[in-house]
mmCIF file of C-alpha atoms and ligand atoms in Angstrom:
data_model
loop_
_atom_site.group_PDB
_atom_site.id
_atom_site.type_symbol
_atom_site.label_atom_id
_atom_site.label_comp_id
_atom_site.label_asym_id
_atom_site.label_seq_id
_atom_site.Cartn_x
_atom_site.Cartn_y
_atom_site.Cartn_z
ATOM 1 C CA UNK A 1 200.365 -48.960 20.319
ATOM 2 C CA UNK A 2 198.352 -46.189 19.824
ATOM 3 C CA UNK A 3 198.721 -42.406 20.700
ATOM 4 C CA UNK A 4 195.537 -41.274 22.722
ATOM 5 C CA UNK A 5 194.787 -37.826 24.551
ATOM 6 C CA UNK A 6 191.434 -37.847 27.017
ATOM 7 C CA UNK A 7 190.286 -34.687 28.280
ATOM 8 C CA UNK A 8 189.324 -33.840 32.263
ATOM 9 C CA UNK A 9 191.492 -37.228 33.401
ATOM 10 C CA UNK A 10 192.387 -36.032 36.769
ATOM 11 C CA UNK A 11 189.916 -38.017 38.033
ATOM 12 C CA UNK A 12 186.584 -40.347 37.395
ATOM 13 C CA UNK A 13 185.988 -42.018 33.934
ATOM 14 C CA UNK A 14 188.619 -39.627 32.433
ATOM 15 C CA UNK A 15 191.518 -41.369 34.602
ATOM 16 C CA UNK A 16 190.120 -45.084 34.499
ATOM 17 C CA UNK A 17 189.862 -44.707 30.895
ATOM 18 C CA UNK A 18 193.580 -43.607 31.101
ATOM 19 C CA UNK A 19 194.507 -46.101 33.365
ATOM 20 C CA UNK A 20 193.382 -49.084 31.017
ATOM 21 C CA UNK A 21 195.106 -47.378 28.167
ATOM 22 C CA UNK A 22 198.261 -47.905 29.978
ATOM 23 C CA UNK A 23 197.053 -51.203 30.723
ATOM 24 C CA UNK A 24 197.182 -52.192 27.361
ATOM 25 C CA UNK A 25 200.414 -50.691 26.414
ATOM 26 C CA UNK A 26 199.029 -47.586 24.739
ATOM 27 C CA UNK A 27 200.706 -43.664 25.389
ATOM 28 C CA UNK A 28 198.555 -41.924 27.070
ATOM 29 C CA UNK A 29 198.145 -38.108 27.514
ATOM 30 C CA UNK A 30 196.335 -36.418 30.085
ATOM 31 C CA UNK A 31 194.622 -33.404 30.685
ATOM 32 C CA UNK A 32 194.183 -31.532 34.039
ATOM 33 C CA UNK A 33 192.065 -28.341 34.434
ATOM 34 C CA UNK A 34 194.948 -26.296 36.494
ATOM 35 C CA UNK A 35 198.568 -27.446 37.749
ATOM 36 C CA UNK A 36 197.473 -28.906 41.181
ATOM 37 C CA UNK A 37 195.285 -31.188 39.408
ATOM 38 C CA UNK A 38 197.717 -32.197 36.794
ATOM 39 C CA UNK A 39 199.916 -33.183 39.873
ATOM 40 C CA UNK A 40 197.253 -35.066 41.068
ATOM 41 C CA UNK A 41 196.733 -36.733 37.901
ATOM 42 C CA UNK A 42 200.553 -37.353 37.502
ATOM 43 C CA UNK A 43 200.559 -39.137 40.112
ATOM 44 C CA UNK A 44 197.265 -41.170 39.608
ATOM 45 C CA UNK A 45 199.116 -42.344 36.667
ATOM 46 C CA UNK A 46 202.644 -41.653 36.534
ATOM 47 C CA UNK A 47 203.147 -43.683 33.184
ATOM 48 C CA UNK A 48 201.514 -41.048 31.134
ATOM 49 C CA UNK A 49 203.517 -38.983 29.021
ATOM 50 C CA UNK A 50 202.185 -35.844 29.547
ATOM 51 C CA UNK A 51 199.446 -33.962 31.558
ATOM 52 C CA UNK A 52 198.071 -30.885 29.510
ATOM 53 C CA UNK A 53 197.208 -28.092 31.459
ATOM 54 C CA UNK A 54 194.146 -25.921 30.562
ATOM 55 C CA UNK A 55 190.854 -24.357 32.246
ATOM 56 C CA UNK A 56 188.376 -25.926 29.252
ATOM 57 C CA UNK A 57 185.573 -23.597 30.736
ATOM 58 C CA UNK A 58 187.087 -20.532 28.840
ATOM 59 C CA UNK A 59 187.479 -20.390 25.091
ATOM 60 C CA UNK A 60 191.420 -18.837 25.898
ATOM 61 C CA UNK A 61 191.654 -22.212 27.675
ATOM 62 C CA UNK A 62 190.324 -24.612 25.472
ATOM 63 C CA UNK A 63 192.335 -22.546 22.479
ATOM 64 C CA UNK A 64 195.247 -22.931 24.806
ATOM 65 C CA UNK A 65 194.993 -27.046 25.654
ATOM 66 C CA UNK A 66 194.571 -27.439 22.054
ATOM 67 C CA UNK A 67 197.486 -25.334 21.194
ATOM 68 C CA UNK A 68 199.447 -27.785 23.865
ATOM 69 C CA UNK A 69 198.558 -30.898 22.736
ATOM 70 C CA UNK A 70 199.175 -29.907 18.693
ATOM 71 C CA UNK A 71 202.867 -29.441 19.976
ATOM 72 C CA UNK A 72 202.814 -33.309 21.009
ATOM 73 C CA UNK A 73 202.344 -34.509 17.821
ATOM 74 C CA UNK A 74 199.202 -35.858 15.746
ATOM 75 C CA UNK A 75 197.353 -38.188 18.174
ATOM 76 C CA UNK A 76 195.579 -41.696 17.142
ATOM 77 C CA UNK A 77 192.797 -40.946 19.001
ATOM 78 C CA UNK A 78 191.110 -37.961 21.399
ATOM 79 C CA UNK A 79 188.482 -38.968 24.151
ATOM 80 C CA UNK A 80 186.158 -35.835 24.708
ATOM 81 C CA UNK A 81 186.059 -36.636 28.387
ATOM 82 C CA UNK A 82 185.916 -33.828 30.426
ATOM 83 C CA UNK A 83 182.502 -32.507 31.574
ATOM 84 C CA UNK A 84 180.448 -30.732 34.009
ATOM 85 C CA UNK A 85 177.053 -32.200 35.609
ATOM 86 C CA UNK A 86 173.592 -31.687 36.528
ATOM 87 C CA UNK A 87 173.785 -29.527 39.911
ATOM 88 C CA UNK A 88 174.732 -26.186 39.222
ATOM 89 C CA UNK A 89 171.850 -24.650 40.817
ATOM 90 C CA UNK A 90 172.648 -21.243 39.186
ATOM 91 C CA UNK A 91 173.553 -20.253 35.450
ATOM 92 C CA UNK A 92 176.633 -19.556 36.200
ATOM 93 C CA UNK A 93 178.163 -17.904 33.654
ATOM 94 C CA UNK A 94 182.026 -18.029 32.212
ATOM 95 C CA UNK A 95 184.368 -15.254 31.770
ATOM 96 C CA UNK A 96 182.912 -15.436 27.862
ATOM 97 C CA UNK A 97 179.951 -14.754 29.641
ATOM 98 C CA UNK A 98 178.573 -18.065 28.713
ATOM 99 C CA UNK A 99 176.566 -20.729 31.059
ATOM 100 C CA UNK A 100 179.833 -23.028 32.205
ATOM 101 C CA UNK A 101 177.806 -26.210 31.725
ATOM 102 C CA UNK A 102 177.503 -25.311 27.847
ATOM 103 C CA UNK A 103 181.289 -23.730 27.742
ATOM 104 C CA UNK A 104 182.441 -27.063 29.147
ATOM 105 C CA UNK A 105 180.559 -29.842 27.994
ATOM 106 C CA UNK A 106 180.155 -28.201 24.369
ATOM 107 C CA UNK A 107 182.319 -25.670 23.505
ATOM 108 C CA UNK A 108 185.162 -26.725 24.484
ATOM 109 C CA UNK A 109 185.022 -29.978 22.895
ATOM 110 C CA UNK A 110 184.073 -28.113 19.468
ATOM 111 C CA UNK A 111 187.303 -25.765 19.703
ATOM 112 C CA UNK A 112 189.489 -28.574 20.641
ATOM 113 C CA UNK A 113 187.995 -30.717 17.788
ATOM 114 C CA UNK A 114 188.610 -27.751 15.740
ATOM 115 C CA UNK A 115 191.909 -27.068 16.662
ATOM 116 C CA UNK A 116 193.797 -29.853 17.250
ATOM 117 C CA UNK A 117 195.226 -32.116 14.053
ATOM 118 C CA UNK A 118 192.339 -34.373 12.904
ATOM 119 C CA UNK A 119 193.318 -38.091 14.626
ATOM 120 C CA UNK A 120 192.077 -41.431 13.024
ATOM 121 C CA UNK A 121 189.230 -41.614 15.355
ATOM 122 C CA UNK A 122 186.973 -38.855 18.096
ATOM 123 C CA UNK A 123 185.258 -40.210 21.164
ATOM 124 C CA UNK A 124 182.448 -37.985 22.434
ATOM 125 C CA UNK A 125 181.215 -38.759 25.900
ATOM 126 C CA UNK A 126 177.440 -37.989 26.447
ATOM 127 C CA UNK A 127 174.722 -39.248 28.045
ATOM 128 C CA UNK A 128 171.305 -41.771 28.331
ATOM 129 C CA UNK A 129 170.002 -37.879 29.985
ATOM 130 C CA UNK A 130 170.490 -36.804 26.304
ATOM 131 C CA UNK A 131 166.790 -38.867 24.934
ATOM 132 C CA UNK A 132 164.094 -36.056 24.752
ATOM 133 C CA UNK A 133 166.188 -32.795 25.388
ATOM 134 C CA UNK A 134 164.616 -31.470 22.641
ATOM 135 C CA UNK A 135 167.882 -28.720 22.720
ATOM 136 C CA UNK A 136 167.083 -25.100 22.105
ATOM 137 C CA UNK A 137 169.254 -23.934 18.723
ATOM 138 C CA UNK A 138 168.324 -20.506 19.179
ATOM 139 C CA UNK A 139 169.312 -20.238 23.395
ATOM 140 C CA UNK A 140 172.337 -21.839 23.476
ATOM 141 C CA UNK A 141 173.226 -19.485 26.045
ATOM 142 C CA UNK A 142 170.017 -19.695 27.650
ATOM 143 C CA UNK A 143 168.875 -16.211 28.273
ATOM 144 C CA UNK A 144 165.544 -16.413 26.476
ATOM 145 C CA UNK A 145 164.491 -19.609 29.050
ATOM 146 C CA UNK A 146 164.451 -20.126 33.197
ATOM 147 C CA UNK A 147 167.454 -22.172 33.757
ATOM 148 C CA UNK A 148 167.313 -25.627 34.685
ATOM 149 C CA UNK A 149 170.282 -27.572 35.879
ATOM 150 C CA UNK A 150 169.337 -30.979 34.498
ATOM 151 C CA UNK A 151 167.622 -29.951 30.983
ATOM 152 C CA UNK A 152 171.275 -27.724 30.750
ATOM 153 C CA UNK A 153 172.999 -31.242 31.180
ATOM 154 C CA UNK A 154 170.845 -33.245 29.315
ATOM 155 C CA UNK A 155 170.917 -30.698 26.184
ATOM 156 C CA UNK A 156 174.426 -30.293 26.483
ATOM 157 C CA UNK A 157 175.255 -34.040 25.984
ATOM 158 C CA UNK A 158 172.351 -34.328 23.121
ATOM 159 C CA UNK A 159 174.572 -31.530 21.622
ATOM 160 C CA UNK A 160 177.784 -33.763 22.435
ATOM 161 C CA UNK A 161 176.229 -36.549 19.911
ATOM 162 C CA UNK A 162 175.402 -33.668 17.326
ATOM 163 C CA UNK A 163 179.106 -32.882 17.103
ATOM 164 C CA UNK A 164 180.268 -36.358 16.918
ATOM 165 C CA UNK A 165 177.953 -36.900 14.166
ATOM 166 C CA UNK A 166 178.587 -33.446 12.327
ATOM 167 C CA UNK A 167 182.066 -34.615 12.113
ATOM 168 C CA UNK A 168 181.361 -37.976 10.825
ATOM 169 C CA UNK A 169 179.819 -36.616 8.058
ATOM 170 C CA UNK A 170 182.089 -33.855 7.740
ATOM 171 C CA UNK A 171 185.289 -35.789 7.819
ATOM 172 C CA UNK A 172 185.177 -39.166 6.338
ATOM 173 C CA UNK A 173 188.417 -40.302 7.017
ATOM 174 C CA UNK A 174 188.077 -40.164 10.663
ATOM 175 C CA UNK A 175 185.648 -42.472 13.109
ATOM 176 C CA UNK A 176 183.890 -40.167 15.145
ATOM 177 C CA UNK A 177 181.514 -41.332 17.457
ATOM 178 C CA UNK A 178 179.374 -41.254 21.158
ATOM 179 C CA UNK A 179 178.728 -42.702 23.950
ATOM 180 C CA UNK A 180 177.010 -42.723 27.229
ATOM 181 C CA UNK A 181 179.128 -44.718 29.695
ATOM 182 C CA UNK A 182 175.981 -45.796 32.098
ATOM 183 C CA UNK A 183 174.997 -43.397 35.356
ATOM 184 C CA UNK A 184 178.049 -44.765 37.913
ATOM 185 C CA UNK A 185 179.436 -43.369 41.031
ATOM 186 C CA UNK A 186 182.108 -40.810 40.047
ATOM 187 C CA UNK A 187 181.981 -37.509 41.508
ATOM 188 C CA UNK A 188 179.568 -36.232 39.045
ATOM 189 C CA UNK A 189 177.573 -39.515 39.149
ATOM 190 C CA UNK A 190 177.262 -39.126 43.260
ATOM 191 C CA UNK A 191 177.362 -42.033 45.206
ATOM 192 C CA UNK A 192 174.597 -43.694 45.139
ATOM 193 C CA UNK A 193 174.779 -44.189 41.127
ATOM 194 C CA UNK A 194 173.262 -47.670 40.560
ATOM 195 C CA UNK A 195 175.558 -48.875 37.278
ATOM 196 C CA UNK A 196 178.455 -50.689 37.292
ATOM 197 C CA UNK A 197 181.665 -48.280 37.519
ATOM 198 C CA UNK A 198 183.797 -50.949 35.835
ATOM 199 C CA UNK A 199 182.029 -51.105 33.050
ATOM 200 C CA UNK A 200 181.692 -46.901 32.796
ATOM 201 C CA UNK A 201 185.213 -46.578 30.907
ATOM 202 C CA UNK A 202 185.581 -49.612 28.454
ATOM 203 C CA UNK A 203 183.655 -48.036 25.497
ATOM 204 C CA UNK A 204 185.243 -45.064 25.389
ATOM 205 C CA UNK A 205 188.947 -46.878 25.129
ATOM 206 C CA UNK A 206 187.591 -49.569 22.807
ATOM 207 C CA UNK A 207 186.318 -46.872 20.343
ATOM 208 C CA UNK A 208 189.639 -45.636 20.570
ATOM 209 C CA UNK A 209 192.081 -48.611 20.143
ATOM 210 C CA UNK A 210 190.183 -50.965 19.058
ATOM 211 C CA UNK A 211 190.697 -53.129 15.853
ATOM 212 C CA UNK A 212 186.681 -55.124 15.967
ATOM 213 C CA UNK A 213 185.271 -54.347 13.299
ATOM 214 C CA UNK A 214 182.173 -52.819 15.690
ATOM 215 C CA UNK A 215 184.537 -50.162 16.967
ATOM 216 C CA UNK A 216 185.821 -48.958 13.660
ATOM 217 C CA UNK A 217 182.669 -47.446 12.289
ATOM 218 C CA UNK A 218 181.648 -44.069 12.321
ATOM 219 C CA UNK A 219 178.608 -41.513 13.240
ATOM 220 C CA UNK A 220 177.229 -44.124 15.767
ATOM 221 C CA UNK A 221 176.750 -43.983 19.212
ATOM 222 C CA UNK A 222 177.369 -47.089 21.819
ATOM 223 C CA UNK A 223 176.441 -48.253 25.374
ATOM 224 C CA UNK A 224 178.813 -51.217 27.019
ATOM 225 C CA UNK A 225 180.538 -51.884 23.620
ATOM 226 C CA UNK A 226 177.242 -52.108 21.653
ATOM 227 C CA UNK A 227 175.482 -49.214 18.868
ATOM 228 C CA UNK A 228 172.332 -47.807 21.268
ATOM 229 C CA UNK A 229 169.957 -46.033 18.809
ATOM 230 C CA UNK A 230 170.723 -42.361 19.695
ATOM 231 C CA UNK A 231 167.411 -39.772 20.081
ATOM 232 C CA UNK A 232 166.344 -39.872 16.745
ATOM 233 C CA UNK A 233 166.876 -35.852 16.392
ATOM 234 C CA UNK A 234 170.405 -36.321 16.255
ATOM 235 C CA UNK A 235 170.635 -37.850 13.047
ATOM 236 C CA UNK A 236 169.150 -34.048 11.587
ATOM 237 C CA UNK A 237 171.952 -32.451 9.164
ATOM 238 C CA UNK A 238 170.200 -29.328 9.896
ATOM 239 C CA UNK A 239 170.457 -29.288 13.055
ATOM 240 C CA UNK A 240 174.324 -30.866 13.242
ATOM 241 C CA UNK A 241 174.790 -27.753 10.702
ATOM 242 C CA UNK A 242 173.047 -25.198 12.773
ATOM 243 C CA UNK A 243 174.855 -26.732 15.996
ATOM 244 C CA UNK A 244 178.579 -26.276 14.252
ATOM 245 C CA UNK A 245 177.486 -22.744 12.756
ATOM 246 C CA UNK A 246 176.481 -21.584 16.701
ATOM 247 C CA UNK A 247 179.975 -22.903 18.022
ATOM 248 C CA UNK A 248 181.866 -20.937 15.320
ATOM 249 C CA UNK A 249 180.061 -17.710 16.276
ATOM 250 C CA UNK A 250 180.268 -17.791 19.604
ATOM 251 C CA UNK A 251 183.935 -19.187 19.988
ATOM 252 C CA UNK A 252 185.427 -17.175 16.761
ATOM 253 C CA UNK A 253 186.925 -20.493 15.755
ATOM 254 C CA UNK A 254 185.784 -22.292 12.389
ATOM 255 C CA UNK A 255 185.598 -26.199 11.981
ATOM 256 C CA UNK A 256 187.968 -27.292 8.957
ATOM 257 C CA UNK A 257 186.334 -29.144 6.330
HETATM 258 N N1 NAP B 1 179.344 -40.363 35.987
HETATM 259 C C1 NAP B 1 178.243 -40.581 35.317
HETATM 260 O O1 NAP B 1 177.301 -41.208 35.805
HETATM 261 C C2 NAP B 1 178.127 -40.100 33.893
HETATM 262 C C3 NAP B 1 176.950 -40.437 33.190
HETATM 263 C C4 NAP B 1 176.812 -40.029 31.878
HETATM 264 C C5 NAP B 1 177.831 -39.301 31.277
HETATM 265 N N2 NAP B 1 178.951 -38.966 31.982
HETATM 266 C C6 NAP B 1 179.975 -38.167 31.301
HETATM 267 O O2 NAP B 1 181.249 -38.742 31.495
HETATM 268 C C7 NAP B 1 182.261 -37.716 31.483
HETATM 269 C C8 NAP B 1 183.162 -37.888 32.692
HETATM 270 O O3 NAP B 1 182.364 -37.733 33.848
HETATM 271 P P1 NAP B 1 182.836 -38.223 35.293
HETATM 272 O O4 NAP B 1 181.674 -38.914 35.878
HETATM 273 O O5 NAP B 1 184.152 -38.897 35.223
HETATM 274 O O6 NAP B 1 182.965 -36.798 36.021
HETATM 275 P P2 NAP B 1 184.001 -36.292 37.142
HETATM 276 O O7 NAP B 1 184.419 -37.398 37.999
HETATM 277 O O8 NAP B 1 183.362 -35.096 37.737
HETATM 278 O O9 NAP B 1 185.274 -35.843 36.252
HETATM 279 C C9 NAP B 1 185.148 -34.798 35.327
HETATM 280 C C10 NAP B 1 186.513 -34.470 34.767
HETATM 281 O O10 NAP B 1 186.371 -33.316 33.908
HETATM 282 C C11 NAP B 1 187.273 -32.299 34.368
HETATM 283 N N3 NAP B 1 186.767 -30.951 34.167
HETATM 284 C C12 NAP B 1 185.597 -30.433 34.593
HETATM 285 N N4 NAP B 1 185.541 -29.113 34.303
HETATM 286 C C13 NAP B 1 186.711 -28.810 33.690
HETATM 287 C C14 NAP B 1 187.251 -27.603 33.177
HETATM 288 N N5 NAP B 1 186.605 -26.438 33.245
HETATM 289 N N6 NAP B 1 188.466 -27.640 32.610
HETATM 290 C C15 NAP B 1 189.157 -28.801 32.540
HETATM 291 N N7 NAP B 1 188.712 -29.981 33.028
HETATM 292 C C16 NAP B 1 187.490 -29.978 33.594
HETATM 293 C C17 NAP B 1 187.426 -32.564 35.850
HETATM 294 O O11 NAP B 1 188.551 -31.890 36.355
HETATM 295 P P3 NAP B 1 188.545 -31.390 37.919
HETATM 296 O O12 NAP B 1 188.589 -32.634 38.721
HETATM 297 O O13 NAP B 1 189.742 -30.538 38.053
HETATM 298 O O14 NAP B 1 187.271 -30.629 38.104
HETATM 299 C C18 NAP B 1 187.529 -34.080 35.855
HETATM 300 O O15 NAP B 1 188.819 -34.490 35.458
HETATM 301 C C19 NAP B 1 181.513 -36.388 31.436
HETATM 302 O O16 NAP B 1 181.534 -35.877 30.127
HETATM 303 C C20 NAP B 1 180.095 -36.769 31.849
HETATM 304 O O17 NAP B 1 179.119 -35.902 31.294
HETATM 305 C C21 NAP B 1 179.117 -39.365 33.276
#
């Protein structure tokens, strides 16, 4: 049985993954973005142990989820879940002043990574939108460009990758890895999303839990259980480096080595 927290699993991929944790007899914690939510959640799935409560779109809130879950204990495995999609037609910005999408879908995944006690194994989820972002190191915060919803979304989850691959290199002893979980019909995906929603969560459990040999590698990045060769500009130390130096600034928190 294995300890596992997933992030934003009040609803969509986050709760199915969740759910089939509990299906196979693993402890589950969940994470809810405010305490109507995490009622929601709870009673989605009332065998979890816990529902963490946290707003991941500030840096206070991610420092304070992080803070949460390190008082539950070291966990097996974290699922870097929660995320924000393609449709905000606006930059809207964060009270760190930040665009949410990149608070969210980056950010907050770097200061929880940061923060909470390293676990045997980090599941990052991005995206197939993450081939040919071609992500902007030096605009992060996108004030020297015209915003764009979808280019936001698809650099954030290229930057997703870059994390789980700067801490693969950074920390050996833990299996850190991506994934895109197919384009399915959650409430980000919309309902028309043509893949297969039962499919959408599996990877992200089985890099968690699972004992195959295929799960338990590190730096790699699946679709439907199998490696999917990543863009190839993820693989660049330089810019995994420059990517980890750019969270520290902007959220004041450092990653251990
Ligand atoms: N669905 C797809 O087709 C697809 C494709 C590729 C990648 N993905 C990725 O898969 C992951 C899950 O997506 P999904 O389709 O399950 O989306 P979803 O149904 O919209 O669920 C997103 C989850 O993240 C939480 N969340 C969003 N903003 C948050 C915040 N500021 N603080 C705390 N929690 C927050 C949401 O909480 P609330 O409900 O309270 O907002 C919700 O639990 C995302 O990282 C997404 O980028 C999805």
């Amino acid at each position: 049985m294995a300890r596992v927290f997933v992030t934003g699993s009040s609803t969509g991929l986050g709760l199915m993954a969740g759910e089939l944790l509990v299906e196979q007899s693993h402890r589950v914690v969940l994470h809810a973005r405010n305490p109507t939510r995490a009622e929601e959640a709870r009673r989605a799935l009332p065998e979890a142990a816990v529902v963490v409560i946290g707003d991941l779109s500030s840096i206070a809130g991610a420092r304070s989820v992080a803070e949460q879950a390190s008082k539950l204990g070291r966990f097996d495995a974290i699922i870097h879940n929660a995320g924000v999609g393609y449709r905000e037609a606006q930059p809207t910005k964060t009270e760190n002043g930040l665009p949410h999408v990149f608070a969210v879908n980056v950010l907050a995944p770097y200061v929880l990574t940061a923060l909470i006690e390293r676990p045997d194994r980090l599941v990052y989820l991005s995206s197939g939108m993450h081939r040919g972002a071609n992500p902007r190191l030096d605009d992060l915060t996108w004030t020297k460009r015209a915003w764009n919803p979808a280019e936001a979304y698809a650099e954030s989850k290229f930057l997703d990758v870059l994390i789980a691959f700067a801490v693969a290199r950074r920390w050996p002893n833990v299996l850190s890895n991506a994934l895109e979980p197919g384009w399915v019909a959650t409430r980000m995906g919309g309902a028309s999303a043509p893949d297969d929603l039962n499919q959408a969560h599996r990877t992200q459990v089985w890099l968690a839990v699972s004992d195959d040999p295929e799960a338990r590698v590190t730096g790699k990045y699946f679709r439907y259980l199998r490696q999917r060769a990543p863009d190839p500009q993820t693989g660049s130390a330089e810019l995994q480096n420059r990517l980890i130096a750019e969270c520290q600034r902007l959220s004041g928190v450092a990653l251990p080595n």
